[in-house]
C-alpha positions as MATLAB code, in Angstrom:
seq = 'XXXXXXXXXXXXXXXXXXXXXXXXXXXXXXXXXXXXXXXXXXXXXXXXXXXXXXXXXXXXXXXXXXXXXXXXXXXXXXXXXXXXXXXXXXXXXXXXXXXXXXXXXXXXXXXXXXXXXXXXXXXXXXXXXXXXXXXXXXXXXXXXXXXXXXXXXXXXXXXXXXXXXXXXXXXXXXXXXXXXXXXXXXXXXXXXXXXXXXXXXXXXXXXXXXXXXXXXXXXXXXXXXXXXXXXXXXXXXXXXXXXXXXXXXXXXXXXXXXXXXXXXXXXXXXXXXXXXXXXXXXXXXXXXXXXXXXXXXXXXXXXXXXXXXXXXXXXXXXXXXXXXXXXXXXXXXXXXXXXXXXXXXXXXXXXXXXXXXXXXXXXXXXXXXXXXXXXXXXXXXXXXXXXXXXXXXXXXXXXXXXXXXXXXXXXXXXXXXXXXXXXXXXXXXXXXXXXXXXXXXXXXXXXXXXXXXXXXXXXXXXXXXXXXXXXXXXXXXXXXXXXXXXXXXXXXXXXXXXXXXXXXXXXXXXXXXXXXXXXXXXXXXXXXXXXXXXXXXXXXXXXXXXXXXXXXXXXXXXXXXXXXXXXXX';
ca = [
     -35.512   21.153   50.363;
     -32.016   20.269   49.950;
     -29.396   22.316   52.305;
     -26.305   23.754   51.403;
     -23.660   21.359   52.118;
     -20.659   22.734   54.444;
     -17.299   23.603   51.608;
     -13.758   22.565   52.300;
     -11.575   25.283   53.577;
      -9.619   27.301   50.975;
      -6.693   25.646   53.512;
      -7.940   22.419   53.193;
      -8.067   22.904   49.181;
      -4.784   23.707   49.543;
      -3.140   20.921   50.854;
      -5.311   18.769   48.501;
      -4.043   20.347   45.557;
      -0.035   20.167   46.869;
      -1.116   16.141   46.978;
      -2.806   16.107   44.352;
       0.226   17.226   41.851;
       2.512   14.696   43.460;
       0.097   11.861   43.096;
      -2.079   12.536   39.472;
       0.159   12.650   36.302;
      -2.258   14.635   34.661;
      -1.508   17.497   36.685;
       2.162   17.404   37.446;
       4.215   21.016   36.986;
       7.124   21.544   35.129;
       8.333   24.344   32.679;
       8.442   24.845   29.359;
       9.190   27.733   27.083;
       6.814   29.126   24.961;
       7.237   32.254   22.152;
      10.590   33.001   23.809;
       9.429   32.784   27.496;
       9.204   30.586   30.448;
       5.957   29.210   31.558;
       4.896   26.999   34.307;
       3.018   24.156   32.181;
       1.592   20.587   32.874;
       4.140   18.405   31.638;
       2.434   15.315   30.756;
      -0.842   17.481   29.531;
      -2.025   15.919   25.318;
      -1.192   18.092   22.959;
      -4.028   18.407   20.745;
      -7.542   17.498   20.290;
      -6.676   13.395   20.276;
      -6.406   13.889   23.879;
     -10.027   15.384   23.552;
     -11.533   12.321   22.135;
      -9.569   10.124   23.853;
     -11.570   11.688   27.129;
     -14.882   11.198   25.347;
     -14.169    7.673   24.387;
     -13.768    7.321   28.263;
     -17.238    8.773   29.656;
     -18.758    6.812   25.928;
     -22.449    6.059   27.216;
     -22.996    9.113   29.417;
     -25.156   11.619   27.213;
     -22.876   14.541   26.248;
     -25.509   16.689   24.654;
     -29.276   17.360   24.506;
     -30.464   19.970   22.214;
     -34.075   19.664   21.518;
     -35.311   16.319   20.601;
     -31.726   15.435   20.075;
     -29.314   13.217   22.072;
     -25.842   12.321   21.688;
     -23.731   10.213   23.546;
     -20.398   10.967   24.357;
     -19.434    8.530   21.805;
     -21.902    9.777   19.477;
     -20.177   13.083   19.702;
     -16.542   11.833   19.258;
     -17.975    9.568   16.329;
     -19.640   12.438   14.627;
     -16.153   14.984   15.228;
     -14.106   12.057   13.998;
     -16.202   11.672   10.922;
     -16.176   15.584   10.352;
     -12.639   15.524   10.459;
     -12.091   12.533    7.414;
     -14.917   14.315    5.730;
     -12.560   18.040    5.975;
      -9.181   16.264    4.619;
     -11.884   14.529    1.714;
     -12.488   18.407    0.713;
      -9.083   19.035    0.853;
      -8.536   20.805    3.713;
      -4.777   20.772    4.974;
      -3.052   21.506    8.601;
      -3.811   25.506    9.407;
      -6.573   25.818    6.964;
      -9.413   28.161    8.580;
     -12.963   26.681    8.787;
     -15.055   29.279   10.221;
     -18.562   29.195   12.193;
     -21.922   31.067   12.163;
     -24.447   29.093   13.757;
     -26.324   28.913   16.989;
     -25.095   26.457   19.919;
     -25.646   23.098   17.930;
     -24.306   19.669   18.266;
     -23.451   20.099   15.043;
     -21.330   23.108   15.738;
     -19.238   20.924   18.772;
     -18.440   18.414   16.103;
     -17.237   20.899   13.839;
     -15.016   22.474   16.481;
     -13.600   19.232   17.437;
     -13.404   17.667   13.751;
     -11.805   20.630   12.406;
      -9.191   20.941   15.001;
      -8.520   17.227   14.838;
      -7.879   17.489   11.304;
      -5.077   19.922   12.009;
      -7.704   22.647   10.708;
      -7.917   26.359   12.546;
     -11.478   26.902   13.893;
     -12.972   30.074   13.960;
     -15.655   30.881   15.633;
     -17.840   34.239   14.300;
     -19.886   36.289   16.687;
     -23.209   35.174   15.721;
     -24.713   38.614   16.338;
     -22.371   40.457   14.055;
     -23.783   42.065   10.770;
     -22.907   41.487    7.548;
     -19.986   44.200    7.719;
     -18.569   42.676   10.345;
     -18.716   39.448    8.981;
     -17.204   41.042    6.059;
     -14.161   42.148    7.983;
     -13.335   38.985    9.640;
     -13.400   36.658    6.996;
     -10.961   39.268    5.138;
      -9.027   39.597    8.442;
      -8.783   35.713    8.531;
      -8.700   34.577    5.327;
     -11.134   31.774    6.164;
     -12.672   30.301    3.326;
     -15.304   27.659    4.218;
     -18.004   28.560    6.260;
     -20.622   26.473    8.326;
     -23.713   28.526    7.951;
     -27.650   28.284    9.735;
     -29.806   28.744    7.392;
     -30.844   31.957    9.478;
     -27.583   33.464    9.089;
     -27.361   32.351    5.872;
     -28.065   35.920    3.742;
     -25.139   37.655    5.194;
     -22.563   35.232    3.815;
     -24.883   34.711    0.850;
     -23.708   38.591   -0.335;
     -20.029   37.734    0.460;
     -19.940   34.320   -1.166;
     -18.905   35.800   -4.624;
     -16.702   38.418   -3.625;
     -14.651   36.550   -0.964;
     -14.965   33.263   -2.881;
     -16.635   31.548    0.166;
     -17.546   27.882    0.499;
     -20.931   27.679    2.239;
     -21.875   24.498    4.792;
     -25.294   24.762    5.894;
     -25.787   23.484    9.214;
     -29.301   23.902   10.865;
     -31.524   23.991    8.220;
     -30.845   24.321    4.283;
     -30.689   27.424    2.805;
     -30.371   27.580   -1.312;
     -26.977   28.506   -2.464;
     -24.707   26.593   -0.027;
     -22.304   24.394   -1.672;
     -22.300   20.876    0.883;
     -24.714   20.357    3.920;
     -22.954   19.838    7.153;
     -24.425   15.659    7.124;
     -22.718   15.443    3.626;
     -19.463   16.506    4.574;
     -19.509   14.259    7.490;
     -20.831   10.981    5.548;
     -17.851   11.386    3.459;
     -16.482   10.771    6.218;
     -18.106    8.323    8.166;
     -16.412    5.033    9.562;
     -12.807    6.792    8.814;
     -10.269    7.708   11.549;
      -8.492   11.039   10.623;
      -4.574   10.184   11.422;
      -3.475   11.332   15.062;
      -0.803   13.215   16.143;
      -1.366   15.693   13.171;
      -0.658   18.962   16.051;
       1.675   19.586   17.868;
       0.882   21.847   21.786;
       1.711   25.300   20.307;
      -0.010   24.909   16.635;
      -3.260   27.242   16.031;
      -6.140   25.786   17.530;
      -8.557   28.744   16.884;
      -8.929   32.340   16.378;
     -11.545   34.540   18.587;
     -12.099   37.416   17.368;
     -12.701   40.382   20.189;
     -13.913   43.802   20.361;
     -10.390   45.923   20.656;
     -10.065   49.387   21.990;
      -9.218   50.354   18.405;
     -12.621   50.124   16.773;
     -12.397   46.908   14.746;
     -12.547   43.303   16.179;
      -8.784   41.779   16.958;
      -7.937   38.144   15.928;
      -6.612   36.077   19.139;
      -4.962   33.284   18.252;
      -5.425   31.141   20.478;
      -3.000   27.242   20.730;
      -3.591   23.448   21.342;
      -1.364   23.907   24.950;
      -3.645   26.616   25.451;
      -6.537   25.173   25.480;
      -5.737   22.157   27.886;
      -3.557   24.543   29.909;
      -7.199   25.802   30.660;
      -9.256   23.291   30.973;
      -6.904   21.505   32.794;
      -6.789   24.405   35.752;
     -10.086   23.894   36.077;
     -10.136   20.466   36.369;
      -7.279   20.792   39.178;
      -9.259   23.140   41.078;
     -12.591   20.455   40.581;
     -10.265   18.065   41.548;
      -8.563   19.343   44.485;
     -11.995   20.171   46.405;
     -13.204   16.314   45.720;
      -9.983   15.308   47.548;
     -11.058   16.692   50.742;
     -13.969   15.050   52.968;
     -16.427   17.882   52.417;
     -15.610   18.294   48.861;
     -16.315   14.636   48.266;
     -19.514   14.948   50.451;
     -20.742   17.949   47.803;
     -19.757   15.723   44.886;
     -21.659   12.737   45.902;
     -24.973   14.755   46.863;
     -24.437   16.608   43.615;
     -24.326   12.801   41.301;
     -24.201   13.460   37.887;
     -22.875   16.804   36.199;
     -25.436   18.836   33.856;
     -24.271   22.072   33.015;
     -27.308   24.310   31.189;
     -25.289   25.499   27.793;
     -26.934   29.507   28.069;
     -23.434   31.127   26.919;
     -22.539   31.777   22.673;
     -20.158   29.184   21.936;
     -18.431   31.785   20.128;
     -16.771   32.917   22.972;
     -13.649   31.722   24.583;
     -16.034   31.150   28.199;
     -18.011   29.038   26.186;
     -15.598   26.885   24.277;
     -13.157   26.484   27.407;
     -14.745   26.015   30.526;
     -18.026   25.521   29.869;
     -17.829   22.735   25.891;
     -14.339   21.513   26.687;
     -14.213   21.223   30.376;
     -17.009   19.397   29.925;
     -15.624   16.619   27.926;
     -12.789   15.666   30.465;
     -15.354   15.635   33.666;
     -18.064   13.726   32.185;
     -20.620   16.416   32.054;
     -23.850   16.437   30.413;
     -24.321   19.683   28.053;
     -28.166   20.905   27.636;
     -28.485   23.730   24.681;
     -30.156   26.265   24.888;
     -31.276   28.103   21.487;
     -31.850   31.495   22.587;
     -32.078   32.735   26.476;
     -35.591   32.641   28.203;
     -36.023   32.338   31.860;
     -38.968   30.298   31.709;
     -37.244   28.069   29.793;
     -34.334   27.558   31.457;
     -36.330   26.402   35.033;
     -37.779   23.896   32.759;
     -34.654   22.532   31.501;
     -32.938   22.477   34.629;
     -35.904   21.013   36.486;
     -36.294   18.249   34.068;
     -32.758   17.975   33.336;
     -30.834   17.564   36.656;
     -28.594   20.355   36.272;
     -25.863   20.932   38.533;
     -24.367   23.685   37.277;
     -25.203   27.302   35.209;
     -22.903   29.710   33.627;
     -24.433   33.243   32.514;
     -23.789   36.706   32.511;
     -24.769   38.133   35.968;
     -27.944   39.157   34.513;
     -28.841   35.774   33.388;
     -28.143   34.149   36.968;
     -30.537   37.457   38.401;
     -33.486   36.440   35.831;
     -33.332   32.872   36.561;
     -33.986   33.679   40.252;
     -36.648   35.971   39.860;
     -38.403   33.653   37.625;
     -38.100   30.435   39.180;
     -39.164   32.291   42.610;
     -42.027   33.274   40.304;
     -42.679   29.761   39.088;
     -42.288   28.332   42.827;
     -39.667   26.276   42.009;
     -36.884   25.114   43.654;
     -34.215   24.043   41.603;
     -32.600   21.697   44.334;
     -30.144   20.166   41.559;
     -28.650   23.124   41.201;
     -25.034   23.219   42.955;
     -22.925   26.061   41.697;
     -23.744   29.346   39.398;
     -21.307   30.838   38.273;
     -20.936   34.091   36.651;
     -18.522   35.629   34.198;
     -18.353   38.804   31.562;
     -19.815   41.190   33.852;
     -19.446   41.580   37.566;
     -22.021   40.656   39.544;
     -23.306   42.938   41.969;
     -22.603   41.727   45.676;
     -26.106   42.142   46.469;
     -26.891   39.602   43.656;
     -24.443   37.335   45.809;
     -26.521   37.363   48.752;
     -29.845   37.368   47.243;
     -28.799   34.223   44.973;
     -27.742   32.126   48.038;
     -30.580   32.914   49.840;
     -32.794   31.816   46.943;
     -31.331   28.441   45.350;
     -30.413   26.803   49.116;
     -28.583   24.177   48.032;
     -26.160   25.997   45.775;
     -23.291   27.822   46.132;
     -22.007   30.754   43.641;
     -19.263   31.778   42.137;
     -17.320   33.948   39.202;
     -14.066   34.636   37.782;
     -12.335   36.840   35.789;
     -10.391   35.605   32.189;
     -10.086   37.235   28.752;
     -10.010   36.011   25.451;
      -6.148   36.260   25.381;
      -5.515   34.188   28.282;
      -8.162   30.975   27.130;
     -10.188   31.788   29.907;
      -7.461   31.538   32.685;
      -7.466   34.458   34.823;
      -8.583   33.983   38.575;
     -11.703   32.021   40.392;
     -13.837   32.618   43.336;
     -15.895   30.426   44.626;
     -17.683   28.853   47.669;
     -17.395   30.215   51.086;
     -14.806   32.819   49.509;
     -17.440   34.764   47.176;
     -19.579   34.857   50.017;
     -16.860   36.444   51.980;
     -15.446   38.586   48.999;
     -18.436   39.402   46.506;
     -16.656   42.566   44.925;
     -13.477   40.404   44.102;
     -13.446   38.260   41.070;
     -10.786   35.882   42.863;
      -7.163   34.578   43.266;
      -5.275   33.642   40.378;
      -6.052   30.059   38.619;
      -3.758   27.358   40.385;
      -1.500   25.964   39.608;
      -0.178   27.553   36.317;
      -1.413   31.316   36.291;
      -0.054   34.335   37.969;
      -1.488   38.034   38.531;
       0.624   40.909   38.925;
      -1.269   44.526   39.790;
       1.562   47.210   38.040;
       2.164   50.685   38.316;
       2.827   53.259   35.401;
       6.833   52.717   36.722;
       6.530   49.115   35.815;
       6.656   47.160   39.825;
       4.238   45.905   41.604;
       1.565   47.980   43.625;
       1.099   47.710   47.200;
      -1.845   45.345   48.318;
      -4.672   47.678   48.015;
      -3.534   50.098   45.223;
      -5.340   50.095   42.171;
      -2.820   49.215   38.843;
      -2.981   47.277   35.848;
      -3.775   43.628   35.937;
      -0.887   41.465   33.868;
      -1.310   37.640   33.553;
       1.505   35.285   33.136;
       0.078   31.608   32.184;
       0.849   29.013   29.060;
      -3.559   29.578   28.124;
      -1.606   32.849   26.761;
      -2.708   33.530   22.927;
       0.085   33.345   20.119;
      -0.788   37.010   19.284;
      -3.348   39.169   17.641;
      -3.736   38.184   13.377;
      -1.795   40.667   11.501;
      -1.531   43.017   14.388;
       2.129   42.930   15.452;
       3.053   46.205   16.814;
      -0.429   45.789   18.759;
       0.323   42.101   20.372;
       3.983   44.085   21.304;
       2.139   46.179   23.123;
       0.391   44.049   24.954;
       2.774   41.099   25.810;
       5.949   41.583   27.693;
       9.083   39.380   26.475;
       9.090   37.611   29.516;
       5.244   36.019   28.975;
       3.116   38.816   31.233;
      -0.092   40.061   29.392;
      -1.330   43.346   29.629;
      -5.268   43.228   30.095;
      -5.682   47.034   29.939;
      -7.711   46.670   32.771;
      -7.273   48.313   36.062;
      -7.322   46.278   39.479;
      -6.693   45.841   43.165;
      -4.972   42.791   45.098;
      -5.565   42.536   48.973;
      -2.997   40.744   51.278;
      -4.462   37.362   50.144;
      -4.193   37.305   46.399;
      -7.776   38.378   45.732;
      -8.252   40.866   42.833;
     -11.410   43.530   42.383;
     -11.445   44.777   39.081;
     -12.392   48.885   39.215;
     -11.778   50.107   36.139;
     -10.649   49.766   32.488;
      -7.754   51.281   31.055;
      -9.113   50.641   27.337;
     -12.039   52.319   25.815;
     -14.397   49.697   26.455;
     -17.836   48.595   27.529;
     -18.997   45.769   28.588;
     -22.957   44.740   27.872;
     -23.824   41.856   29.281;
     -20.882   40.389   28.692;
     -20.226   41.401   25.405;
     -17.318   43.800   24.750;
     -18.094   47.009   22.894;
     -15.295   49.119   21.466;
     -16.396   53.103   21.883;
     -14.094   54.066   19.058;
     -16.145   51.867   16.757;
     -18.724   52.911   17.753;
     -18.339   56.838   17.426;
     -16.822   55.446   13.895;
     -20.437   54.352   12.934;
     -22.019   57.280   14.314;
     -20.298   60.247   12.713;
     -21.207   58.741    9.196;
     -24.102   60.545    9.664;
     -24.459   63.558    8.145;
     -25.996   65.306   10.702;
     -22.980   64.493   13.362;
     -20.539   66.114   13.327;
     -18.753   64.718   16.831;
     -19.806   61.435   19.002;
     -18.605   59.911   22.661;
     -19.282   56.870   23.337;
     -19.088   55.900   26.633;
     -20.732   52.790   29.862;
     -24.084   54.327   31.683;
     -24.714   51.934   34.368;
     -27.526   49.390   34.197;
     -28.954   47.387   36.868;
     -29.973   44.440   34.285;
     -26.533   44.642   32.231;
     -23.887   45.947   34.141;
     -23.415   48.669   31.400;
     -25.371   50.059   28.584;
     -24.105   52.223   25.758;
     -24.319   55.810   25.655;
     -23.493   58.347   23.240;
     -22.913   62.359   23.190;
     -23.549   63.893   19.851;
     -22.698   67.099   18.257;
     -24.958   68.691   15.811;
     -25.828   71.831   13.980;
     -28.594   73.868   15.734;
     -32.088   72.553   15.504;
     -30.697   69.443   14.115;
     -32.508   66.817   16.439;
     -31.847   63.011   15.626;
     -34.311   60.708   17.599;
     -32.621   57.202   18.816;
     -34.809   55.389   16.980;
     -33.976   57.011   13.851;
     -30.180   56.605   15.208;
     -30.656   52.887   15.598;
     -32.388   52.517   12.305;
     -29.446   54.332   10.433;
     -26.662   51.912   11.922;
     -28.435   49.037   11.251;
     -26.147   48.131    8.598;
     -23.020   49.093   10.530;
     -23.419   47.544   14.489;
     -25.264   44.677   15.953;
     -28.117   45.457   18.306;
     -25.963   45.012   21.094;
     -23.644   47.958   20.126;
     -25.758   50.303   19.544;
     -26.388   53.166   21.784;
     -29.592   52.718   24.083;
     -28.464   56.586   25.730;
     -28.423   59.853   23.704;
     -27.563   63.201   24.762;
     -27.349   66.476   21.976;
     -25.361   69.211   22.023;
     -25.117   72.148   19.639;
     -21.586   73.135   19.908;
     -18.416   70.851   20.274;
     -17.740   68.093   23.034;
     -15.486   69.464   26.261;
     -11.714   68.611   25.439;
      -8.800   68.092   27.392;
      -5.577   69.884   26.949;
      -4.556   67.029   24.757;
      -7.869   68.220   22.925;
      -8.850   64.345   23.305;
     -12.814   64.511   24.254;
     -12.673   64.662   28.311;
     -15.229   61.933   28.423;
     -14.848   61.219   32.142;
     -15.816   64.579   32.740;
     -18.408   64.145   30.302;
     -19.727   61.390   32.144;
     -20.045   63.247   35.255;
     -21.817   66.237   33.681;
     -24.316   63.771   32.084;
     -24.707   60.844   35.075;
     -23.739   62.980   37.949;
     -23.406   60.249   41.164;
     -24.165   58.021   39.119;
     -20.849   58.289   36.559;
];
């Protein structure tokens, strides 16, 4: 059994990464002002997805991606995105077009992301478990036109294609009524280099749509500088450990990256650190359709893998099963965790389990690329319940009061980012990206935190109306929206019940008329047309007269939680 190697010194990281910006270009600090404000940015960073490419072209015969039966290259995959992208202008498509995405984690889709980009093209990636409605509402949000479609997803956009005048790319699989296959497209395009330099750092690179506190899914536009502002922080903090002795020890021992692909590519922790990072270390990227325990010990085993990314439960799972299966996993050298917090006890038990790995988890939004803070090593082991210091060497955390300063170390407050990963603002939502940008370049995440003496911030609370489902975000307001459509409700709170397996599950106080009972079955069935699965409410309570108010006469949901979960609210 391989052991745990000793980790460098959060001290000895440190004074790595002070070298380290003296000595790399990549990573040298300067400033730069962005929407009106000041930013600490990497000065010699590319500005677009060239730079991308340009990284692929340099790790060519390493295998990128497996998916299947399938194997690309890393110059397969910048082939196939450069051919996409000559294929796109052949259609027509101009710079800041939208080319939006529907598919399950396929090479495919990675080409499209990077082809459309390259092309000067917006990418947008669609929630994959999103109805037809809410499909609906983002393509009208957006304005996105062409579509790359599985054949799976393919009726949703089917009963749209008329009315929104869509143009339908099928990508895994045909489907009848789609206007070009995805292999068509890129044929056209085959053998053709789109022309460089078409984006510049602070053009659109995509828009991510996410959950908002006010019931419909919010637009975050998202930049080129962005994007390598993240991806880059992560490589500096990669790159700071291997610079110390033990650090270069675990890198050796580890050999070749494999990170198992587990996370939607539709969100911004799957595009950022997980796709992109990817292609400027080198690492190998194994897809995973759909998530299955059993599975995923297989693909590691036989794989290599080095590293996993999940929602805590996923991370829990593959422990229990692979205990189950009596397998190791000695490849394994980090899992991390994100969208959830893990419970410390997790932290423990995980370490004891996979002996040669260490864990780890962080804390980013949407809004920020994925740049929030990181903790990691011998630090989460000390720290379980914090999800890290801020992101060296670009991002900042602030914890503020109501009054607008800082809160002592200790006090809970809001947690503001400052870092150039920040999004442009949300799509036709002005007065709400005012709201939750400063003019100086701080972000308001709406969610409430804690910062000790050393810089490491716990998360406790959430000043939005949100819940999080295993690392999905679910807005209560739209979800109370979808449940008083039925007649027989006359008043709904929404509101997080705890779960052991997903951090939070959705729960819901109704109000009807006496003897009006509504099973949650027969609840689930009715906003089947309305909310994914994943939104819909898995706790019910009735009542026969109105919720408890406030003196605001707002619902008093957090005393409604503690009437309903008691300790446990």
């Amino acid at each position: 059994m391989r052991e745990r190697l000793p980790a460098p010194s959060r001290e000895e990281i440190t004074e790595a990464a002070m070298k380290l910006m003296g000595t790399n270009p990549f990573f040298e600090v300067g400033e730069d002002e962005i929407n009106g404000a000041t930013y600490r940015v990497f000065k010699n960073a590319p500005n677009n997805t060239d730079g991308l490419l340009f990284m692929c072209d340099l790790h060519a015969d390493k295998t990128a991606v497996v998916s299947g039966d399938l194997r690309w290259s890393f110059a397969d995959l910048a082939r196939e995105a450069r051919a996409f992208a000559a294929g796109l202008l052949k259609m027509g498509v101009k710079k800041g077009d939208l080319v939006a995405t529907a598919t399950r984690n396929t090479p495919e889709w990675m080409a499209t992301y990077l082809g459309t980009t390259l092309a000067g093209a917006v990418i947008v990636p669609l929630n994959g478990w999103w109805t037809e409605a809410e499909m609906e509402f983002a393509l009208q949000d957006c304005g996105a036109k062409i579509v790359l479609v599985d054949a799976e997803q393919s009726p949703k956009f089917l009963a749209l294609k008329d009315t929104l005048g869509l143009t339908l790319i099928s990508g895994t699989g045909e489907f009848d009524g789609a206007d070009r296959s995805w292999t068509s497209i890129r044929d056209d395009g085959d053998g053709e280099a789109p022309p460089a330099g078409v984006v510049q750092a602070d053009d659109l690179m995509s828009i991510m749509y996410t959950s908002g506190s006010t019931g419909d899914p919010k637009g975050v536009m998202l930049t080129h500088r962005g994007t390598w502002s993240c991806i880059l922080s992560f490589g500096f903090v990669l790159s700071a450990a291997k610079e110390t002795p033990k650090g270069a020890a675990m890198a050796e021992a580890a050999g070749d990256l494999g990170i198992l692909v587990s996370v939607p590519l539709f969100h911004v922790t799957g595009t950022h650190p997980v796709f992109m990072l990817s292609l400027i270390i080198g690492r190998k990227m194994v897809l995973m359709r759909s998530w299955k325990p059993e599975e995923a010990v297989r693909l590691i085993k036989e794989e290599k893998i080095t590293n996993f990314v999940g929602v805590p439960t996923m991370s829990h799972e593959l422990m229990l099963t692979a205990e189950a299966m009596g397998e190791e996993l000695e490849t394994l050298t980090d899992l991390s965790a994100g969208g959830a917090k893990r419970p410390a006890d997790h932290v423990k038990r995980l370490a004891d389990s996979f002996k040669g790995a260490y864990s780890s988890t962080g804390y980013g939004l949407s809004e920020t690329s994925a740049l929030g803070t990181y903790n990691g090593l011998d630090d989460y082991q000390a720290k379980p319940g914090s999800c890290g210091r801020a992101v060296p060497p670009l991002t900042d955390i602030r914890i503020v009061g109501p009054d607008g300063n800082d809160m002592p170390a200790g006090e809970p407050g809001e947690v503001w980012i400052k870092t150039p990963g920040i999004f442009k603002g949300y799509l036709n939502l002005p007065e709400e990206t005012a709201k939750t940008l400063t003019p100086d370049g701080w972000f308001k995440t709406g969610d409430v935190g804690t910062m000790d003496e050393e810089g490491f911030v716990t998360i406790v609370d959430r000043i939005k109306d949100m819940i999080v489902r295993g690392g999905e975000n679910v807005a209560c307001l739209e979800v109370e929206s979808a449940l008083v459509k039925h007649p027989n409700i006359l008043e709904a709170a929404v509101f997080a019940v705890p779960d052991a397996r997903l951090g939070e599950a959705v729960g819901a106080a109704i109000y009807t008329e006496p003897g009006i009972d509504i099973t949650i079955d027969e609840l689930n069935d009715f906003l089947e047309e309305d909310l994914a699965p994943f939104k819909r409410p898995e706790h019910l309570w009735h009542f026969n007269e109105p919720l408890p108010r406030v003196g605001t006469e707002k619902v008093d949901k957090p005393g409604l939680r503690k009437q309903l979960l008691g300790a446990n609210a």
